Coordinates of C-alpha atoms in Angstrom, one line a residue:
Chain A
X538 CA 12.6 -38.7 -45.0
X539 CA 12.0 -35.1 -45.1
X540 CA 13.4 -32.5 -42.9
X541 CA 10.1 -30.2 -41.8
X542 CA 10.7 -26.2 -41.0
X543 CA 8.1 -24.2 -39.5
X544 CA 8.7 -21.2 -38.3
X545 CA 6.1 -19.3 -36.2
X546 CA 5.0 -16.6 -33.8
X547 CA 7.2 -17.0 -30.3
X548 CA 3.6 -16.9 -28.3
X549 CA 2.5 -19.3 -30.4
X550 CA 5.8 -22.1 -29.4
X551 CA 4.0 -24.0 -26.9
X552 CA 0.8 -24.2 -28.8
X553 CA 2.8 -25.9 -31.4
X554 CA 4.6 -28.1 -29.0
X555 CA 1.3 -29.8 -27.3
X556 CA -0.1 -29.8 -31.0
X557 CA 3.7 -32.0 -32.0
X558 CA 3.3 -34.2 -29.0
X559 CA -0.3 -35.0 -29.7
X560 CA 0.5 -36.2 -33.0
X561 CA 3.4 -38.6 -31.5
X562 CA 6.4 -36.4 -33.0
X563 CA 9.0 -36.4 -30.4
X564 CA 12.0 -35.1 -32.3
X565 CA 13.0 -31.7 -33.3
X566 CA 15.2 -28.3 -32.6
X567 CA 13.5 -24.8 -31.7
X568 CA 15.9 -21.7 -32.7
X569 CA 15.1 -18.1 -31.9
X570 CA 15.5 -16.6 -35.0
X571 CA 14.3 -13.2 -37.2
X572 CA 13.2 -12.2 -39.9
X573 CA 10.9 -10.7 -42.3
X574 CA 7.8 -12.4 -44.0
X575 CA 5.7 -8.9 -45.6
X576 CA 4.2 -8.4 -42.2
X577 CA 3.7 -4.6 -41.2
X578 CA 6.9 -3.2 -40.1
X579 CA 6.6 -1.7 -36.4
X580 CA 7.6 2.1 -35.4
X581 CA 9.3 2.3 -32.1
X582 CA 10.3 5.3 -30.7
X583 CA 13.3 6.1 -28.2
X584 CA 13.5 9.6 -27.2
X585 CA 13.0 11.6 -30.2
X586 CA 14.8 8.4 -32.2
X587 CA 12.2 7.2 -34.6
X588 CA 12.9 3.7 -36.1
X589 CA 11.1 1.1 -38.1
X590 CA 11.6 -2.7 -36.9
X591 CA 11.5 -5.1 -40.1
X592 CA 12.9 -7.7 -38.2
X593 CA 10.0 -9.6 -36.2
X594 CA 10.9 -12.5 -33.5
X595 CA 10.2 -15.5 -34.7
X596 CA 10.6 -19.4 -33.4
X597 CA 12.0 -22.1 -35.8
X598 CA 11.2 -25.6 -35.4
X599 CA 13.5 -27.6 -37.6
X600 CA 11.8 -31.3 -37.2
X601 CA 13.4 -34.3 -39.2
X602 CA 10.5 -37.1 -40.1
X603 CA 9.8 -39.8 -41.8
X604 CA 8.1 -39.9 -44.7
X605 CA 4.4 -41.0 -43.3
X606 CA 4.5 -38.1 -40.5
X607 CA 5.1 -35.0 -42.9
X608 CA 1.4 -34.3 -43.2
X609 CA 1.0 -34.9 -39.8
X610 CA 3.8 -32.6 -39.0
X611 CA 2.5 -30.3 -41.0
X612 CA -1.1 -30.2 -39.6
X613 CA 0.6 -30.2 -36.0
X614 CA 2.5 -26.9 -36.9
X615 CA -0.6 -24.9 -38.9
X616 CA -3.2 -25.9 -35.6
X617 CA -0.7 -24.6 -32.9
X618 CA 0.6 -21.8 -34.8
X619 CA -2.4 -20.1 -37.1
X620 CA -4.0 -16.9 -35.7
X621 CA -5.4 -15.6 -39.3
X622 CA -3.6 -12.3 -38.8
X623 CA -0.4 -11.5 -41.2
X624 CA 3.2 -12.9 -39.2
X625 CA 1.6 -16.4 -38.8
X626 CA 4.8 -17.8 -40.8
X627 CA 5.6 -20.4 -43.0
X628 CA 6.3 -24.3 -43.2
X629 CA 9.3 -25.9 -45.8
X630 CA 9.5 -29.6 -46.6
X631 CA 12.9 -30.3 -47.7
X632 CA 13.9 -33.4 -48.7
X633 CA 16.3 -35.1 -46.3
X634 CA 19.3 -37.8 -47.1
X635 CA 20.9 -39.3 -44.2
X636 CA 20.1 -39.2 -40.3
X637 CA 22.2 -40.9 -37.8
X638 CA 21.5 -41.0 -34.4
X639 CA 25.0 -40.6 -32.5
X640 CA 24.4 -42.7 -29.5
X641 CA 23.9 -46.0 -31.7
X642 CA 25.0 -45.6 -35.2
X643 CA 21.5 -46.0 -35.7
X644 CA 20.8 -44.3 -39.6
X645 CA 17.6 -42.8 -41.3
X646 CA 14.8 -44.0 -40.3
X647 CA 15.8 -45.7 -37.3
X648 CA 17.1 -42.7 -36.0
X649 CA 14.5 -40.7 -36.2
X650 CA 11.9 -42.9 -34.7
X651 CA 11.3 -42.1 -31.0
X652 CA 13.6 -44.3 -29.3
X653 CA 11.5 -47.2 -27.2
X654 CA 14.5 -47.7 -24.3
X655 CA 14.4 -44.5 -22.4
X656 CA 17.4 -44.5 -20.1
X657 CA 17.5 -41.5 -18.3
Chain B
X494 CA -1.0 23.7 21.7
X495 CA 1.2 24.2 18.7
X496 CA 4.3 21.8 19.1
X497 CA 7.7 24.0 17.5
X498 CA 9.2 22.1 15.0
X499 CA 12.0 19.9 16.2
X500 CA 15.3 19.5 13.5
X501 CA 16.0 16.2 13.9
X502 CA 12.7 15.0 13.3
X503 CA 12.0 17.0 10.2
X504 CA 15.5 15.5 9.1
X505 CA 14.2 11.9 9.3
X506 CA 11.2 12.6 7.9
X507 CA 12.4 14.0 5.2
X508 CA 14.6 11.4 4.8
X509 CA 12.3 8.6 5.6
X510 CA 9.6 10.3 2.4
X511 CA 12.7 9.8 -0.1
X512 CA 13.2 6.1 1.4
X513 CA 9.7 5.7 0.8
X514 CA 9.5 7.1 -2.6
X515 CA 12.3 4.8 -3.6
X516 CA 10.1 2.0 -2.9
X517 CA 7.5 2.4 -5.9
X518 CA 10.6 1.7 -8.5
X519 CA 11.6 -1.3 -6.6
X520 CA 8.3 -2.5 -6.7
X521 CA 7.9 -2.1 -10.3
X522 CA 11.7 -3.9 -11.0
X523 CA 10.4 -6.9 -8.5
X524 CA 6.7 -6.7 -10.5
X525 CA 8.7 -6.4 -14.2
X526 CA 11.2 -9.4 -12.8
X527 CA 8.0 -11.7 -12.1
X528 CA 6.4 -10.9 -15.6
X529 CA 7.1 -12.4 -19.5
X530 CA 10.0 -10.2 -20.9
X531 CA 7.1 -8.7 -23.6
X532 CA 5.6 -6.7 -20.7
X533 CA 8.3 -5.4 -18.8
X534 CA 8.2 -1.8 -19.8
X535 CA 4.7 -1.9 -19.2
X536 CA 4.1 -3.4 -15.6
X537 CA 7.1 -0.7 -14.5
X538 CA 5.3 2.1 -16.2
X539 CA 1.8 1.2 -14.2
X540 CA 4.2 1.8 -11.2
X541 CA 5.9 5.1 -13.0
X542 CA 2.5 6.1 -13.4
X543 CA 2.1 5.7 -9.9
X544 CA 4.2 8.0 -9.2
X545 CA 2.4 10.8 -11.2
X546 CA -0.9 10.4 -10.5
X547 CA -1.4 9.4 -7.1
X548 CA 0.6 12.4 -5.9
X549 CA -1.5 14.7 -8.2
X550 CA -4.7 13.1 -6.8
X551 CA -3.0 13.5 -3.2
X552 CA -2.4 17.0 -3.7
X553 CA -5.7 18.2 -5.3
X554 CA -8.0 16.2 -3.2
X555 CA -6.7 12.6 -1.7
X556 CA -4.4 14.2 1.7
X557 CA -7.6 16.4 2.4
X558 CA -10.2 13.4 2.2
X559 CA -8.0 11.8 4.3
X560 CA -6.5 14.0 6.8
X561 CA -8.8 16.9 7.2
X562 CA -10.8 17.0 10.1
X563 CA -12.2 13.8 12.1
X564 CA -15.4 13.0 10.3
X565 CA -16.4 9.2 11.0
X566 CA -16.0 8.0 7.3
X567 CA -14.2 11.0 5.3
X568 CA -12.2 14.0 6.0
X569 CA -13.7 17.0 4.5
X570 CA -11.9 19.9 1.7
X571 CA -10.5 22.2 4.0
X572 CA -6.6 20.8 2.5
X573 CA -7.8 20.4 -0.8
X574 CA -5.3 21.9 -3.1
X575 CA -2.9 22.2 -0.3
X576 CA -4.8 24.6 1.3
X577 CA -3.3 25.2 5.2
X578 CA 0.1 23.3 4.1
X579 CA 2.7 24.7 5.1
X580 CA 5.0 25.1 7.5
X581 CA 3.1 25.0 10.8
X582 CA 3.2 21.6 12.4
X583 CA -0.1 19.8 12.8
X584 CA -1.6 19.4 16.2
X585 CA 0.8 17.2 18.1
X586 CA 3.4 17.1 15.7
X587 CA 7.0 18.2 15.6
X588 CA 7.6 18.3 11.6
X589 CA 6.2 21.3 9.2
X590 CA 2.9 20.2 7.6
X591 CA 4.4 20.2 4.2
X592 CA 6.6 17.2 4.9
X593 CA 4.0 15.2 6.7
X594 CA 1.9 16.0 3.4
X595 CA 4.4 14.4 1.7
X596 CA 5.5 11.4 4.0
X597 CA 2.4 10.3 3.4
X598 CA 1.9 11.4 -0.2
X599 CA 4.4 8.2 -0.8
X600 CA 2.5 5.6 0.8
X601 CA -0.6 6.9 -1.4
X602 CA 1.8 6.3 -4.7
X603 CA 3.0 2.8 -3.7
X604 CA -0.4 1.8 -2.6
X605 CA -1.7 2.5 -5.8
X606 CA 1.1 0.6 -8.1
X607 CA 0.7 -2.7 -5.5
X608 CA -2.8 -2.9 -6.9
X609 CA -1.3 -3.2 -10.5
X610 CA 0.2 -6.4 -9.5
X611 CA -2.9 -7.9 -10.2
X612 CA -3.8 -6.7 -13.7
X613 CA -0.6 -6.7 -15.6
X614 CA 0.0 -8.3 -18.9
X615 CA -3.6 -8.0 -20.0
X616 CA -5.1 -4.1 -18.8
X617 CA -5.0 -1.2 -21.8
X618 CA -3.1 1.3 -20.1
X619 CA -5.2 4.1 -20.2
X620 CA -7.9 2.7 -18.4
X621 CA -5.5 1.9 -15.7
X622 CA -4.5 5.3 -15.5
X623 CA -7.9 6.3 -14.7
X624 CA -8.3 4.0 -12.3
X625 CA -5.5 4.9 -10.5
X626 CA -6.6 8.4 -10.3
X627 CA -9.8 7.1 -9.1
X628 CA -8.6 4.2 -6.8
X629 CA -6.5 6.6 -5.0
X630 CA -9.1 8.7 -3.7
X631 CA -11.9 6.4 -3.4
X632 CA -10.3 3.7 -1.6
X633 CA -6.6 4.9 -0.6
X634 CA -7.6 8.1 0.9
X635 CA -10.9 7.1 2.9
X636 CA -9.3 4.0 4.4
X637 CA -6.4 6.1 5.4
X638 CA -8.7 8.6 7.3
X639 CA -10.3 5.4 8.7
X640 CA -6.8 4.0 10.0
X641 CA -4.6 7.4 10.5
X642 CA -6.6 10.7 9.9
X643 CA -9.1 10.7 12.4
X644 CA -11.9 8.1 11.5
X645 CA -14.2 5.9 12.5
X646 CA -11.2 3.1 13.2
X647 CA -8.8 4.9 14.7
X648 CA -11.2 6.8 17.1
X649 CA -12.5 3.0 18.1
X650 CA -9.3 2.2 19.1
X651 CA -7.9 0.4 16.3
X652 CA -4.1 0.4 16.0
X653 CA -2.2 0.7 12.9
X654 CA 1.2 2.1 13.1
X655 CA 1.7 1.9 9.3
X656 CA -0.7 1.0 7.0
X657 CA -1.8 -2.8 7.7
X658 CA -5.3 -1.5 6.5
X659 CA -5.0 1.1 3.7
X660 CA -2.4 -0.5 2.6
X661 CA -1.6 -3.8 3.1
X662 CA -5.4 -5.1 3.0
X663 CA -6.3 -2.4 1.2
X664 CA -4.4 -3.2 -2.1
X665 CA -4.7 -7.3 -1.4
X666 CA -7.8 -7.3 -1.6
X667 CA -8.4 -4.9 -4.1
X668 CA -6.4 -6.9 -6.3
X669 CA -8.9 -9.8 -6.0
X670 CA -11.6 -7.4 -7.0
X671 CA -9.1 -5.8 -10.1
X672 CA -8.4 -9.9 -11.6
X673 CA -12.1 -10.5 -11.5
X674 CA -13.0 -7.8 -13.3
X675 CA -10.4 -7.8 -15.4
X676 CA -10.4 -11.3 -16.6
X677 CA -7.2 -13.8 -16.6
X678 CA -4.4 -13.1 -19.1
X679 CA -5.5 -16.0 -22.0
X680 CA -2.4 -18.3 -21.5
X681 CA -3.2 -18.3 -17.5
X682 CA -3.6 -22.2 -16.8
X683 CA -2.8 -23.0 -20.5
X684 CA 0.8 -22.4 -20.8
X685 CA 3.7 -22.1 -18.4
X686 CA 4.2 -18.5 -17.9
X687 CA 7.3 -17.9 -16.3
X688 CA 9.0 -14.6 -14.3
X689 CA 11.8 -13.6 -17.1
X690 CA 14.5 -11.9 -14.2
X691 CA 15.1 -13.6 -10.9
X692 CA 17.4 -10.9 -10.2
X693 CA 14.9 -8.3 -11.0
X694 CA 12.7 -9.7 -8.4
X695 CA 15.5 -9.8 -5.9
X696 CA 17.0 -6.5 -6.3
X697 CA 13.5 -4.8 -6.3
X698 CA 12.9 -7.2 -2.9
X699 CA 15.9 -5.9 -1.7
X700 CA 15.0 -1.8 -2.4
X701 CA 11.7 -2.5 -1.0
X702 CA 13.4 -3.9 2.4
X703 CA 15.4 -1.1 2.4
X704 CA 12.7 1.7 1.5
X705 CA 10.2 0.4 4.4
X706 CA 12.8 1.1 7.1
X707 CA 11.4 4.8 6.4
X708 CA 7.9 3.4 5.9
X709 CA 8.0 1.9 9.3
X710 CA 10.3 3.8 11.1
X711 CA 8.7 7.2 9.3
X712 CA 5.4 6.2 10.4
X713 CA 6.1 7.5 14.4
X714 CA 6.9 10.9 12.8
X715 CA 9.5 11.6 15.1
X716 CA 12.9 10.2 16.4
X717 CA 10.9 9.0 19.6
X718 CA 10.7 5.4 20.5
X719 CA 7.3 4.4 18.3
X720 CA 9.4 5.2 15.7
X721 CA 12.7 3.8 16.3
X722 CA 11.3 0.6 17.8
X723 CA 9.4 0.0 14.7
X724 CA 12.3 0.9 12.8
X725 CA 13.8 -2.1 14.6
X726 CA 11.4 -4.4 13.5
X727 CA 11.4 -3.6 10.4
X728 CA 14.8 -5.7 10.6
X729 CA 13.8 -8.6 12.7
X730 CA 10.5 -9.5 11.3
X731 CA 11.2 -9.5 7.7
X732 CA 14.6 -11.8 8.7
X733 CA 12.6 -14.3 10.6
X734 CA 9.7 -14.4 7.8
X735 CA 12.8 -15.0 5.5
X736 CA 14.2 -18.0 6.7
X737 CA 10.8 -19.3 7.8
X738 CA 10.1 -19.3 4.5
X739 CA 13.7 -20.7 3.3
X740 CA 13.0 -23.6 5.8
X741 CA 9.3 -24.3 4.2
X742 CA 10.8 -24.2 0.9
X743 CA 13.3 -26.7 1.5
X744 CA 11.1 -29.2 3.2
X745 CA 8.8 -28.9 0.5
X746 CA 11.3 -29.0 -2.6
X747 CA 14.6 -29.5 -1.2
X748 CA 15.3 -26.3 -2.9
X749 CA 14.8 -23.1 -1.7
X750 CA 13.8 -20.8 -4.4
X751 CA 14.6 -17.1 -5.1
X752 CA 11.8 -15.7 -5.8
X753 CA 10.4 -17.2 -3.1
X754 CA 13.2 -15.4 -0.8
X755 CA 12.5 -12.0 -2.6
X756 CA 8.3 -12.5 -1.8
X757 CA 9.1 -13.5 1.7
X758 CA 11.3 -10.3 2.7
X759 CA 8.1 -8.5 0.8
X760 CA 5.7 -10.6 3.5
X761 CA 7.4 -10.0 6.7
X762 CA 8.1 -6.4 5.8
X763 CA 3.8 -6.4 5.4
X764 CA 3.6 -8.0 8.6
X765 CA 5.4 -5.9 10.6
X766 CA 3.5 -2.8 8.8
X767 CA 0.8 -2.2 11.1
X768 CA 2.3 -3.8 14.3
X769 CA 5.7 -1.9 14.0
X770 CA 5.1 1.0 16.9
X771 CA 3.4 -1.4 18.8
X772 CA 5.1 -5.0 19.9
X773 CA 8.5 -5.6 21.2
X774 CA 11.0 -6.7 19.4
X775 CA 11.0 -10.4 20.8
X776 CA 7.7 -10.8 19.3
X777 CA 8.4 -9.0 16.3
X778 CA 10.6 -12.1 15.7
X779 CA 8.0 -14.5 16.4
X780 CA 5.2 -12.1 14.2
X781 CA 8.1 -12.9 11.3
X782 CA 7.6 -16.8 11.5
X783 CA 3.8 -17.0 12.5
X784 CA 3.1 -14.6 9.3
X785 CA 4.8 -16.9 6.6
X786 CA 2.5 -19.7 6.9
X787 CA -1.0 -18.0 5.6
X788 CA 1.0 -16.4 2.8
X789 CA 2.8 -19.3 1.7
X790 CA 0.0 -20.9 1.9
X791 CA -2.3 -19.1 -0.3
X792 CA 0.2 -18.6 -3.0
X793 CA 0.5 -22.3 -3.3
X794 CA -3.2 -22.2 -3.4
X795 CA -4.1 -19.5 -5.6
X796 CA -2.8 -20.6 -9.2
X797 CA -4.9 -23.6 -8.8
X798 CA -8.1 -21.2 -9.0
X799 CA -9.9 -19.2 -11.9
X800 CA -8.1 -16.2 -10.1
X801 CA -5.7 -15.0 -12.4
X802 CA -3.7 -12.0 -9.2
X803 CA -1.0 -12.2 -11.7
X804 CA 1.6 -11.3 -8.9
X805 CA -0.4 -12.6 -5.6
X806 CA -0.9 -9.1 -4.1
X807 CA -3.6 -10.6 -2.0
X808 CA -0.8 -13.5 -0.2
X809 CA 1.9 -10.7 0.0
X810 CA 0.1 -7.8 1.0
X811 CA -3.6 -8.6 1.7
X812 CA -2.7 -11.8 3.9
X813 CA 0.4 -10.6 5.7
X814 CA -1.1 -7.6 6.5
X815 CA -4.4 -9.2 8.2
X816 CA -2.1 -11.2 10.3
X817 CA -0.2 -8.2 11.5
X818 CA -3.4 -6.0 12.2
X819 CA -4.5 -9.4 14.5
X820 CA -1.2 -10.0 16.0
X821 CA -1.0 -6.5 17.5
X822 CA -4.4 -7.6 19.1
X823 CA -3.1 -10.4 20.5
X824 CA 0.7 -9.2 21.6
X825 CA 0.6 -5.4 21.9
X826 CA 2.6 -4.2 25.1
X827 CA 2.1 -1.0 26.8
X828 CA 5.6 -1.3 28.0
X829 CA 6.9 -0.9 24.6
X830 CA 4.4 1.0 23.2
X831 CA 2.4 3.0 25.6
X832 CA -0.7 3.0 24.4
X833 CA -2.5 -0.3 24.8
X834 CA -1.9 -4.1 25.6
X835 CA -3.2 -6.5 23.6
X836 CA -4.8 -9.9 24.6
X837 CA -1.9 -12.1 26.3
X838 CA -1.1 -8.6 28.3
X839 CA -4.9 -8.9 29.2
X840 CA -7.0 -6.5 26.9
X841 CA -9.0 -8.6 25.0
X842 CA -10.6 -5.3 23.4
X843 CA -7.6 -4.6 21.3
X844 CA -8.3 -7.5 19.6
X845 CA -11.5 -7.2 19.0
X846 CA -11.1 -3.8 17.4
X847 CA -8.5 -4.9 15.4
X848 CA -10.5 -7.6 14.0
X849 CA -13.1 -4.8 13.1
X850 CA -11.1 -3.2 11.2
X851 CA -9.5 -6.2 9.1
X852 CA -13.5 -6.9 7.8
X853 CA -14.4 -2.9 7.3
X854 CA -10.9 -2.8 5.1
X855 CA -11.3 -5.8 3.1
X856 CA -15.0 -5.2 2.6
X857 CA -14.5 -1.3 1.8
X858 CA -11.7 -2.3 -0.9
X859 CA -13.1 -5.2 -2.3
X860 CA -16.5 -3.5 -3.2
X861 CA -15.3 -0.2 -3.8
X862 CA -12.6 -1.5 -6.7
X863 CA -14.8 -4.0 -7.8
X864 CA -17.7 -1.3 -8.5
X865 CA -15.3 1.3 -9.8
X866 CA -13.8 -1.3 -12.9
X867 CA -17.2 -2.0 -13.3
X868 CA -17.9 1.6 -13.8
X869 CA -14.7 2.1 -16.1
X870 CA -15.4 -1.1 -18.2
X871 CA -18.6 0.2 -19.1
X872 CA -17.1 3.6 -20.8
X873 CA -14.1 1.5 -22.3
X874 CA -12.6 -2.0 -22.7
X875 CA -10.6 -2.7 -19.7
X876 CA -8.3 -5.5 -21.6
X877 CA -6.0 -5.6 -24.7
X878 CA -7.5 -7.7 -27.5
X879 CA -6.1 -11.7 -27.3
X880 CA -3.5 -10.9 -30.4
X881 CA -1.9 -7.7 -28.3
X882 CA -1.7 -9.9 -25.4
X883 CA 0.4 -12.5 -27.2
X884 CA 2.6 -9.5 -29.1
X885 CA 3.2 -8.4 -25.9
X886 CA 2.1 -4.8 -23.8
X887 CA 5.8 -2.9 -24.4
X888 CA 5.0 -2.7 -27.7
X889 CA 0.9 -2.3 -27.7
X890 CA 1.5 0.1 -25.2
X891 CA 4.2 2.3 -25.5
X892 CA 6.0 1.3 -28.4
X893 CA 9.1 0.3 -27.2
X894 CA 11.1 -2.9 -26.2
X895 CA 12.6 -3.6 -22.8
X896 CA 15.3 -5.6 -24.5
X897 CA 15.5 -4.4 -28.3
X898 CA 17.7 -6.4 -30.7
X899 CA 19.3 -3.8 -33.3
X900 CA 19.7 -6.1 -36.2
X901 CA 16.8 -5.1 -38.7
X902 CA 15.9 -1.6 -37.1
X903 CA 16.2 1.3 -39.9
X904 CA 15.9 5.0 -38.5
X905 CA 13.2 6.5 -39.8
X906 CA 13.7 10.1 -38.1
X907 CA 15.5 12.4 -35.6
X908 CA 15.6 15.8 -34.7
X909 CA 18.3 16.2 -37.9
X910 CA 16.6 14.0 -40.5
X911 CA 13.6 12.4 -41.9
X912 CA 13.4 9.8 -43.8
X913 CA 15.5 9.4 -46.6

């Protein structure tokens, strides 16, 4: 099991979203985070107040998988998110050691497999 | 006959110019409400701008094109930089010059910024700014001398107490010409794009309300009964369109939406635009439910086309306002109005020119804009490139953030220091 990070452009969420669905991965948590990743650092300017903004927005999709769906993962993340420009942002793999899925006690792999009885 | 300026009329009118200068900022807070928070700044700045321009334009050339003389198709230069404002009234009026100048010097501005509605999140802004400049002349100012100053419309008997045709169908349709040549924003039918600030939308709804009692009620240029009776309706028609609309939504969705309340005060205030002066108050009322449907109908219907009117200027403006320039054909009362019945009072010509003008407005605009972005997209892109559009027009544009987060922001100078 590996737990998948990818974080990537805001505009570029929903790309990544359809790109996660089409490749069956059901499972994960967006954060609105920011950071810094080399990109060009902005100038904004408020009334006379000049200031350079490091920090850019960025979206992080944490997205826990088992072992046969990293690539795919992966692959889902660079297609929805990659314009070519600098800011794209970056995947980690990290390896992962116990999941358990609240509802049932169900652990690792179990739990992280979409779940077939959909109650609503 | 030189009428001597009567006090209380100058006081409303004055009054009623500020009302109606108030309602370009609400316009651009219920426009910045309905857009992605990355573009705020920028969709209120093309109504800022607005402001600006169009009254420069309106000074230098735009008030004479429309109000000088009674030339079928254009006024002529004899008010061109203001020349023979002042204080004299003009011929059958009862306020100085000046402040009819600038009564209608505020209709120009917010004429201008409801045609932005259709280009936002996507249009370089200097390009719009010329366009604005241009639009306001070239279409603002002749189809106000068609409707108010003298022309070919208002000499054939058309009636439009406020602006049903240079505004209301004027910037509609206009709009439609703007998105095609423009181009949809690149996520438009891709991606969900949703209006970041409900309450933007219905605090800008509620200004506008507010500022088109002087719209409206301005538009008799006196305290006399055209006035005050459209004042009146101003009330009534935007109420009725409002719960019309309430009703529609909740049979629809079981929910009745907000921003569908804020666009529904915004199409009964449309509505009652041109008829205002003319139809009693009864059928202002009914002029407030009959007018919901087309709107509703095409904003339901226009997302599902190629047409990417960002903020449905056309249903809003362009739609309402052909059904009021018809419904004062239809219900116009001399009794209320004294100037002309329309077709259920038995003057089945009032109608018909009505329905004149609603073709020579939407034509006039639609080819005129269309032509004129044409014109300008050939000297200059018209459109951000696709990786601006996704960063966002506040900070492709002007460099700022609506909503800035400090964290990570290191000054770099003020009027004390540079960098260190």
């Amino acid at each position: 099991m590996k737990l998948v990070i990818g974080i990537v452009r805001p505009e570029k969420t929903n790309d990544v979203l359809g790109a996660l669905y089409a490749a069956d991965i059901r499972g994960f948590s967006i954060t609105r985070v920011q950071g810094h990743g080399g990109e060009l650092e902005r100038v904004e300017t408020y009334r006379g107040t000049t200031v350079s903004v490091s920090m850019a927005e960025k979206v992080r999709f944490e997205i826990a998988v088992s072992d046969e769906f990293v690539d795919p993962a992966i692959e889902a993340i660079t297609a929805g998110a990659q314009t070519g420009a600098v800011g794209d942002g970056k995947i980690f793999v990290l390896p992962l050691e116990r999941v358990v899925r609240i509802r049932s006690g169900e652990a690792d792999n179990q739990a992280i497999t979409p779940t077939k009885d959909v109650t609503p | 006959m030189i009428a001597a300026v009567n006090t209380g009329d100058t006081a409303w009118m004055l009054v009623a110019t500020a009302l109606v200068l108030l309602m370009t900022p609400a316009l651009g807070l219920f426009y910045a409400g309905l857009v992605r928070a990355k573009n705020t700044l920028n969709t209120f700045m093309m109504c800022v701008a607005a402001m600006g321009i169009a009254t420069l334009t309106w000074s230098v050339i735009g008030y004479s094109f429309a109000f000088d003389g009674d030339g079928d198709l254009i006024g002529g230069f004899g008010h061109a930089f203001l020349q023979g404002v002042d204080f004299v009234p003009r011929e059958g009026m009862t306020i100085p010059h000046i402040v009819f100048f600038a009564f209608q010097a505020t209709f120009c501005i917010i004429t201008t910024a409801l045609v932005a509605g259709a280009v936002v999140e996507r249009m370089r802004f200097v390009p719009f700014l010329i366009f604005a400049a241009l639009w306001s002349v070239l279409v603002y100012a002749v189809l106000a001398h068609w409707a108010f100053g003298g022309g070919w419309l208002i000499e054939g008997g058309t009636l439009d107490f406020a602006g049903g045709v240079p505004v209301e169908i004027a910037s509609g349709f206009s709009a439609v010409a703007a998105a095609m040549v423009v181009g949809a924003r690149k996520d438009y039918g891709r991606q969900a794009i949703l209006p970041h600030n409900g309450m933007f939308v219905l605090v800008g709804a509620g200004l506008l309300w507010f500022g088109w009692f002087g719209f409206n009620g301005g538009s008799g240029f006196s305290t006399g009964n055209a006035g005050v009776l459209a004042f009146v309706n101003t009330l009534l028609t935007p109420a009725a369109t409002l719960v019309t609309w309430i009703i529609l939504d909740v049979i629809r969705n079981k929910q009745a939406t907000a921003v569908g309340a804020a666009t529904a005060i915004v199409v009964g205030c449309v509505a009652i635009t041109p008829a205002g002066g003319f139809i009693s108050p009864g059928w202002a009322l009914v002029l407030g439910v009959v007018a919901t449907f087309p709107s509703y109908a095409v904003i339901l219907w226009r997302p599902k086309t190629k047409l990417d009117e960002t903020l449905d200027v056309l249903a809003a403006h362009g739609t309402a306002g052909v059904v009021g320039m018809i419904f004062i054909g239809l219900v116009a009362e001399t009794g209320w109005n004294g100037v002309s019945d329309g077709l259920i009072y038995g003057n089945a010509g009032q109608l018909w020119d009505q329905l004149i003008a609603v073709v020579a407005a939407i034509v006039y605009a639609f080819v005129v804009t269309y032509g004129l972005l044409k014109a300008i997209g050939a000297l200059m892109p018209l459109r951000v490139a696709e990786d601006e559009e996704g960063t966002g027009l506040d900070l492709v544009a002007h460099g700022e953030e609506a909503y800035p987060a400090s964290e990570g922001a290191l000054l770099v100078s003020t009027e004390f220091a540079s960098i260190r």
